[in-house]
mmCIF file of C-alpha atoms in Angstrom:
data_model
loop_
_atom_site.group_PDB
_atom_site.id
_atom_site.type_symbol
_atom_site.label_atom_id
_atom_site.label_comp_id
_atom_site.label_asym_id
_atom_site.label_seq_id
_atom_site.Cartn_x
_atom_site.Cartn_y
_atom_site.Cartn_z
ATOM 1 C CA HIS A 5 8.537 5.279 -22.196
ATOM 2 C CA GLY A 6 5.810 6.454 -19.870
ATOM 3 C CA LYS A 7 3.207 4.402 -22.227
ATOM 4 C CA SER A 8 3.676 1.089 -20.799
ATOM 5 C CA PHE A 9 1.956 0.423 -18.006
ATOM 6 C CA SER A 10 2.416 -3.218 -16.874
ATOM 7 C CA PRO A 11 -0.815 -4.987 -14.955
ATOM 8 C CA ASN A 12 -2.236 -2.667 -16.100
ATOM 9 C CA GLY A 13 -4.558 -2.333 -13.512
ATOM 10 C CA HIS A 14 -6.468 1.051 -14.119
ATOM 11 C CA LYS A 15 -8.341 -0.547 -16.427
ATOM 12 C CA TYR A 16 -10.443 -1.732 -14.260
ATOM 13 C CA ILE A 17 -10.847 1.262 -11.734
ATOM 14 C CA ARG A 18 -14.850 1.816 -11.819
ATOM 15 C CA GLU A 19 -14.903 4.724 -9.513
ATOM 16 C CA PHE A 20 -12.604 6.933 -7.404
ATOM 17 C CA ASP A 21 -14.003 9.518 -3.986
ATOM 18 C CA CYS A 22 -11.163 11.174 -2.090
ATOM 19 C CA GLU A 23 -13.747 13.428 0.021
ATOM 20 C CA THR A 24 -12.563 12.042 2.481
ATOM 21 C CA ILE A 25 -10.325 9.328 1.979
ATOM 22 C CA PRO A 26 -9.005 8.807 -0.989
ATOM 23 C CA SER A 27 -11.829 5.869 -1.872
ATOM 24 C CA THR A 28 -10.545 3.686 -5.016
ATOM 25 C CA THR A 29 -13.024 0.985 -6.908
ATOM 26 C CA TYR A 30 -11.964 -2.685 -9.597
ATOM 27 C CA ARG A 31 -14.221 -4.486 -10.203
ATOM 28 C CA VAL A 32 -12.582 -7.641 -12.866
ATOM 29 C CA GLY A 33 -14.850 -9.374 -14.093
ATOM 30 C CA GLY A 34 -18.160 -10.240 -11.560
ATOM 31 C CA VAL A 35 -15.459 -8.872 -8.585
ATOM 32 C CA ILE A 36 -16.036 -5.674 -6.924
ATOM 33 C CA LEU A 37 -13.114 -4.071 -4.450
ATOM 34 C CA LYS A 38 -12.808 -1.562 -3.218
ATOM 35 C CA LYS A 39 -9.880 0.438 -1.244
ATOM 36 C CA GLU A 40 -9.988 2.911 1.313
ATOM 37 C CA LYS A 41 -6.250 4.554 2.155
ATOM 38 C CA ILE A 42 -5.559 6.634 5.452
ATOM 39 C CA PHE A 43 -2.832 8.106 7.755
ATOM 40 C CA VAL A 44 -2.152 7.952 10.739
ATOM 41 C CA HIS A 45 -2.098 10.715 12.818
ATOM 42 C CA HIS A 46 1.169 11.226 14.363
ATOM 43 C CA GLU A 47 2.050 8.134 13.646
ATOM 44 C CA ASN A 48 5.175 6.546 10.440
ATOM 45 C CA ARG A 49 1.834 4.129 9.206
ATOM 46 C CA ILE A 50 -0.545 4.043 6.737
ATOM 47 C CA LEU A 51 -4.131 1.491 6.288
ATOM 48 C CA ILE A 52 -5.275 1.136 3.623
ATOM 49 C CA ARG A 53 -8.525 -1.078 3.653
ATOM 50 C CA TYR A 54 -10.087 -3.617 1.367
ATOM 51 C CA THR A 55 -13.116 -4.529 1.416
ATOM 52 C CA LEU A 56 -14.642 -7.211 -1.087
ATOM 53 C CA LEU A 57 -18.258 -5.246 -2.999
ATOM 54 C CA GLN A 58 -18.915 -8.925 -5.213
ATOM 55 C CA ALA A 59 -17.755 -11.989 -6.294
ATOM 56 C CA HIS A 60 -19.304 -14.979 -7.611
ATOM 57 C CA SER A 61 -16.853 -17.556 -6.251
ATOM 58 C CA LYS A 62 -14.617 -17.785 -3.558
ATOM 59 C CA THR A 63 -11.997 -14.957 -3.609
ATOM 60 C CA VAL A 64 -7.427 -14.644 -2.378
ATOM 61 C CA LEU A 65 -6.595 -10.725 -1.905
ATOM 62 C CA LYS A 66 -2.788 -11.503 -3.183
ATOM 63 C CA PHE A 67 -0.649 -8.585 -1.987
ATOM 64 C CA LYS A 68 3.113 -7.595 -2.885
ATOM 65 C CA PRO A 69 4.500 -5.589 -1.329
ATOM 66 C CA PHE A 70 7.525 -3.317 -3.234
ATOM 67 C CA LEU A 71 10.126 -1.486 -1.140
ATOM 68 C CA ALA A 72 12.507 0.403 -1.425
ATOM 69 C CA PHE A 73 14.398 1.358 1.519
ATOM 70 C CA ARG A 74 16.547 4.423 0.468
ATOM 71 C CA LYS A 75 17.046 7.909 0.495
ATOM 72 C CA VAL A 76 13.636 10.333 -1.516
ATOM 73 C CA THR A 77 16.320 11.948 -3.089
ATOM 74 C CA THR A 78 17.788 8.279 -4.549
ATOM 75 C CA CYS A 79 16.938 5.480 -6.214
ATOM 76 C CA THR A 80 16.853 1.920 -5.294
ATOM 77 C CA ARG A 81 19.604 -0.274 -8.007
ATOM 78 C CA GLU A 82 18.997 -3.945 -7.608
ATOM 79 C CA ASN A 83 21.895 -5.195 -5.286
ATOM 80 C CA ASN A 84 24.103 -7.279 -3.653
ATOM 81 C CA ASP A 85 23.613 -5.654 -0.314
ATOM 82 C CA ILE A 86 20.037 -6.115 0.397
ATOM 83 C CA ASN A 87 19.317 -8.194 3.861
ATOM 84 C CA LYS A 88 16.361 -10.770 2.589
ATOM 85 C CA GLU A 89 16.063 -11.472 6.402
ATOM 86 C CA TYR A 90 12.125 -11.597 8.392
ATOM 87 C CA ASN A 91 10.929 -12.518 11.430
ATOM 88 C CA GLU A 92 6.669 -13.494 11.973
ATOM 89 C CA ILE A 93 5.649 -10.820 13.491
ATOM 90 C CA GLN A 94 1.761 -10.303 14.449
ATOM 91 C CA ASN A 95 -0.631 -10.908 11.107
ATOM 92 C CA GLY A 96 2.279 -10.167 9.236
ATOM 93 C CA ILE A 97 6.106 -9.872 9.129
ATOM 94 C CA GLY A 98 9.394 -7.643 10.119
ATOM 95 C CA THR A 99 12.288 -6.763 7.524
ATOM 96 C CA SER A 100 15.384 -4.002 7.061
ATOM 97 C CA LEU A 101 16.769 -4.394 4.025
ATOM 98 C CA TYR A 102 19.615 -2.547 5.003
ATOM 99 C CA PRO A 103 21.845 -1.672 7.871
ATOM 100 C CA GLY A 104 20.961 1.626 9.718
ATOM 101 C CA TYR A 105 17.508 1.967 8.291
ATOM 102 C CA PRO A 106 14.274 0.899 10.390
ATOM 103 C CA THR A 107 12.449 -2.299 10.614
ATOM 104 C CA LEU A 108 9.235 -2.436 8.610
ATOM 105 C CA SER A 109 6.356 -3.507 9.722
ATOM 106 C CA MET A 110 3.875 -5.298 7.731
ATOM 107 C CA GLN A 111 1.179 -6.246 9.601
ATOM 108 C CA PHE A 112 -2.645 -7.559 8.455
ATOM 109 C CA SER A 113 -6.012 -7.905 10.385
ATOM 110 C CA LYS A 114 -6.874 -10.950 10.578
ATOM 111 C CA THR A 115 -3.769 -13.622 9.033
ATOM 112 C CA PRO A 116 -2.395 -14.051 5.774
ATOM 113 C CA ASP A 117 -0.509 -16.969 4.306
ATOM 114 C CA PHE A 118 3.360 -15.982 2.814
ATOM 115 C CA HIS A 119 5.061 -17.260 0.746
ATOM 116 C CA PHE A 120 8.732 -15.640 0.802
ATOM 117 C CA THR A 121 9.681 -15.598 -2.273
ATOM 118 C CA PRO A 122 12.145 -12.736 -3.144
ATOM 119 C CA ASP A 123 12.891 -11.101 -5.887
ATOM 120 C CA TRP A 124 13.391 -6.915 -8.169
ATOM 121 C CA TYR A 125 11.692 -5.389 -10.171
ATOM 122 C CA ARG A 126 13.562 -3.579 -12.728
ATOM 123 C CA ASN A 127 13.027 -0.314 -14.362
ATOM 124 C CA PHE A 128 10.448 1.669 -12.797
ATOM 125 C CA GLU A 129 10.044 5.259 -13.809
ATOM 126 C CA TYR A 130 8.763 8.098 -12.280
ATOM 127 C CA ARG A 131 7.393 10.452 -14.956
ATOM 128 C CA LYS A 132 7.390 13.710 -13.089
ATOM 129 C CA GLU A 133 11.050 13.128 -11.134
ATOM 130 C CA ARG A 134 12.627 13.023 -15.768
ATOM 131 C CA GLU A 135 10.455 15.923 -16.117
ATOM 132 C CA ARG A 136 12.028 17.974 -12.856
ATOM 133 C CA GLY A 137 15.712 16.650 -14.144
ATOM 134 C CA TYR A 138 16.370 13.983 -11.525
ATOM 135 C CA ASP A 139 16.986 10.838 -12.161
ATOM 136 C CA TYR A 140 13.442 8.259 -12.142
ATOM 137 C CA THR A 141 14.522 4.531 -12.990
ATOM 138 C CA GLU A 142 14.290 2.471 -10.072
ATOM 139 C CA ASP A 143 14.790 -1.204 -9.298
ATOM 140 C CA LEU A 144 12.061 -2.771 -6.512
ATOM 141 C CA TYR A 145 12.449 -5.554 -4.174
ATOM 142 C CA VAL A 146 9.614 -7.783 -2.561
ATOM 143 C CA PRO A 147 10.431 -10.478 -0.549
ATOM 144 C CA GLY A 148 7.023 -12.206 -1.306
ATOM 145 C CA THR A 149 3.173 -13.082 -1.461
ATOM 146 C CA PHE A 150 0.830 -12.350 1.021
ATOM 147 C CA GLU A 151 -2.611 -14.217 0.519
ATOM 148 C CA LEU A 152 -6.134 -13.736 2.170
ATOM 149 C CA PRO A 153 -9.070 -15.255 1.538
ATOM 150 C CA LEU A 154 -11.999 -12.731 1.132
ATOM 151 C CA LYS A 155 -15.810 -12.596 1.695
ATOM 152 C CA LYS A 156 -18.278 -11.373 0.337
ATOM 153 C CA GLY A 157 -18.301 -7.710 2.085
ATOM 154 C CA GLU A 158 -15.795 -8.467 4.529
ATOM 155 C CA SER A 159 -13.176 -5.969 5.000
ATOM 156 C CA ILE A 160 -9.156 -6.045 5.466
ATOM 157 C CA VAL A 161 -7.075 -3.103 7.100
ATOM 158 C CA PHE A 162 -2.954 -3.449 5.864
ATOM 159 C CA SER A 163 -0.563 -1.716 8.064
ATOM 160 C CA ALA A 164 3.095 -0.778 7.447
ATOM 161 C CA GLY A 165 4.881 1.192 10.107
ATOM 162 C CA LEU A 166 8.062 1.286 11.930
ATOM 163 C CA SER A 167 6.649 -0.205 14.904
ATOM 164 C CA GLU A 168 4.430 -3.296 15.458
ATOM 165 C CA ILE A 169 0.889 -2.815 16.453
ATOM 166 C CA ASP A 170 -1.679 -5.175 18.064
ATOM 167 C CA SER A 171 -3.073 -5.830 14.315
ATOM 168 C CA THR A 172 -6.682 -7.401 16.647
ATOM 169 C CA THR A 173 -6.808 -3.048 16.938
ATOM 170 C CA LEU A 174 -6.337 -2.952 12.556
ATOM 171 C CA ASN A 175 -10.445 -1.844 11.370
ATOM 172 C CA LYS A 176 -11.366 0.304 15.006
ATOM 173 C CA LEU A 177 -7.873 2.013 13.962
ATOM 174 C CA PHE A 178 -8.560 2.952 10.644
ATOM 175 C CA GLU A 179 -12.579 3.972 11.334
ATOM 176 C CA GLU A 180 -11.310 5.893 14.756
ATOM 177 C CA GLU A 181 -8.836 7.706 11.435
ATOM 178 C CA VAL A 182 -11.601 8.231 9.412
ATOM 179 C CA ASN A 183 -14.191 9.840 11.878
ATOM 180 C CA ARG A 184 -10.777 12.445 12.732
ATOM 181 C CA ARG A 185 -10.716 13.716 9.114
ATOM 182 C CA THR A 186 -13.042 17.052 7.946
ATOM 183 C CA PRO A 187 -14.699 15.601 4.071
ATOM 184 C CA ARG A 188 -14.741 18.253 1.567
ATOM 185 C CA ASN A 189 -18.322 18.523 0.977
ATOM 186 C CA SER A 190 -18.504 22.826 1.742
ATOM 187 C CA TYR A 191 -15.987 25.700 1.429
ATOM 188 C CA ARG A 192 -15.767 25.746 5.071
ATOM 189 C CA HIS A 193 -14.332 22.061 5.515
ATOM 190 C CA SER A 194 -11.813 22.728 2.752
ATOM 191 C CA LEU A 195 -10.945 25.184 4.722
ATOM 192 C CA ILE A 196 -10.019 23.284 7.389
ATOM 193 C CA ASN A 197 -8.084 20.485 6.196
ATOM 194 C CA SER A 198 -5.628 23.101 3.885
ATOM 195 C CA ALA A 199 -5.039 24.172 6.620
ATOM 196 C CA HIS A 200 -4.351 20.125 8.564
#
């Protein structure tokens, strides 16, 4: 319990910074990849930017979303009620796993190849939930894998939101959201961030 990690991605973290937004840099062999995350102001949308800082050979980003579609107080279990259908949208897919839930739009700033390989990944454990006495194990559904080639110096933005977006605006939207943030580089700025 709590000592098994797979696929050991944490071992590849070389740097983490959160002065402005959370940013993690990974190194796997000769590949150095930077991942930055930000929520869009007043919208149900997260943006994740991947930048290939270094690579000595052809590099493909394989992106596999793990989905729960649940209330915050419950955990998901593998079931046959799930709706595995999806719609192709601009540079991504839209899916709603259960009746009554909104459609989740997953899109990229450039066109991915989506491989529909639906599967369940079982027994995720949430240590803090266990400590609090809540249900702490969950099965997560993966509709498939997005694949995008990346060149050295190139950035790709992923968007997950409750509405479809014009994917050609994702790079600009990411920069606008970064510019909205106050860096945590002084006591005053830390207070401003806390107030937000």
